[in-house]
Amino acid sequence: MTTPAYRIEPLVLPASLDARDAADFLEFSDLSDALALELWGNLDRAAPRKARLESWRDDDYEKLRLFFVRLDGRMVARSWIRLPQKENLQDAFLRVDVLKEFGGRGIGRTLLRHAEELAADDGRNTLQSFTEHAPVFDLDGPGILKPGTGTGAVPAADRGVRFAVAAGYTLEQVTRFSALDMPPSEGLLDALEGEAAGIAGDQYEILGWTDRCPDEYVEQMAVLMSRMSTDTPAGALHYDAEVWDAARVRHVEHEWKRTGLESLVAVARHRLSGELAAYSVLQHSGEKPWLAEQDDTLVAKSHRGNRLGMLVKVLNLRRLQEDHPEVERVLTFNAAENDHMLAINVALGFRPAGYDGEWQRRR
């Protein structure tokens, strides 16, 4: 069957939301919201307009290209391709989405082929993408597809899964998306903190700050943040070890602020050596006052087994309750095989809210 020809248009980012040329961006943002509502029924996983505009701009670490297709003057599909600029130079991260009512017309195939051609032109031979799945299927039931890790699953009959398989992508990993209703149960944080502190003892000091790492710790934060690329489960997905320094930490902090995020950071400091042993970042946006999102949490391998992950998460949740009592829930994402971090989140009260399939195709 011949795929109809569709005009693929690039999205040009405006200088601001109220710029004269912002109409396409605003419509693209509305399309992104509509796609989120189709699947999730809410905008929890949809970034606010300001955050999209700022985070989609190119920088020294990655380039992003966005595209759309219109039918009868209406934006009905989108695609994007992200090209890392420091590490992962063989990789391209891409995504294609089509409104359900316009599915089955070859629009998605056209956008995917276009994105793959752009990746090839840039010398990228490893392609990665993801699919999103509401928790309305049995992880151990019939009609599921298991990833290469063997842990977690996605529904084989899902539209996105069928599209990815037909395009030659392999399901390498499943990420569990979880939500915590706020505030946590009365006394729960006290109990969990007390248990964890009993194991950590007085070897560690738990510290916190907002938005900007104190200068005295920024080099150590760079070391910890680099380890997110090497010390967390990734299955067979290709990721290079990232090189972080103080400038990269400051760059990320600046981007968080530009996109309207307030970042609560908690760390565990080893008293004897002065070394930062763990960190966790919890973020809140005034444009989504009902929600907070867990960013990275990591415990250095040499300090694991001391319940530091629990201690830094508890501190951030306490600060969130105090500073933003309007927050109704907190979201987090974990590799399905990351038993240790999942156990911490389950103890805190997080419940499964969905699953992401992590896909890869090597040329």
Steps between C-alpha positions, in 0.01 A plus 500: 500500500632842407530741791335835421732799481480734796668833542738495798562847638775599745403675820687830537526603863396861568695738720215502753146375550355833395725554197330567167623169359391289801178365341651173375671436833177564692307265272775238530479534879121456486551187287744365759242558775230328292724195453562481876127529575421221253718256689503615861186709540703773672798728437729363771756386243459805276751779547368858526545724195784702650688186599463357150617815329812533712596133525461447123767755413840371382796519735854365523376158611223417256306612194128445458302510177119499503255445214125483438243400242180690432183365342241752382686772686506312833816372669435127551843338545846583626850358511825594661861389486756574771870490413749492789806718443751387765452128559282242324605638163388179329149535644184683403192514721177541310125488543193504274141570613174514304158587638291183517233621260768546233676169558527231234567744216876463478576833670704334773701294251575813298618691807709207625670452165579872493648493852707192422638663187602807701675273750687321222603832344651595837693173523281345771469121480321422826141620527303508824139583579232431760132414520261586784245264652226553756492226770191324362665169410626197692881498510496120525195435285459401137568740213801672654848566368799463734815711460854371465551545876220250567339737753178692435286485187292699253175397327590338167180619330555864594509735203844638586645156566379366166643807327842461665522126426398550137772765465769256619550629855574268793351541848809515719364627832179597680482804727240512776322832546375547859301759693492592868189664640589791726532536786641159600325306775534654843812380674627311194794729430601498867501121507692460175750767593556348844560153355740632234689722747545199727690325222695803372596596853697818549728438202300735278359851511184565295502846339266688270491805276273659239592552133875572529764269642733676745839564340674275752310196373463565128800291389375206706150542357652477153649161593169370635299631205740337255433164664134511400622392155697201630352385832131468413340206313473546121466146366648480150427865424814678384622782724850643523643602834435873533774744595383760750675799650391804697401685181263221399338500844447875476363462147236252618410715798457799269280299265281388789448864599434614140228238464326618817606219730584532866742220589525358851832317535591268787842341546668262744850609602743246645629669813842333516604562139281801423388319185149536361361146500147546365266759353137541398321778311128577537350768276191720501361746245267786582325428168402153630437573869331164565807301405862432588738279303788290620812558294817298558581307816835326534705337774869452422585129482754521783231635735209272414334292770473791746143607409623832364248490214218500751653777710546744213153429361337552840672835546376620161143386568501683834623818332239463225219468755622808684565720194219378271206358695289542183677204333261206459739239363861427414607309189808284454648260243712190564635217291276199567805299606624765745376304801680708761366841396155358433495356853576845641221657296248229591581548868437873458158426351558529126258293291533388137350760264624373165788353303734622228650266244862587413578404139818481296598431143859461379577556134 
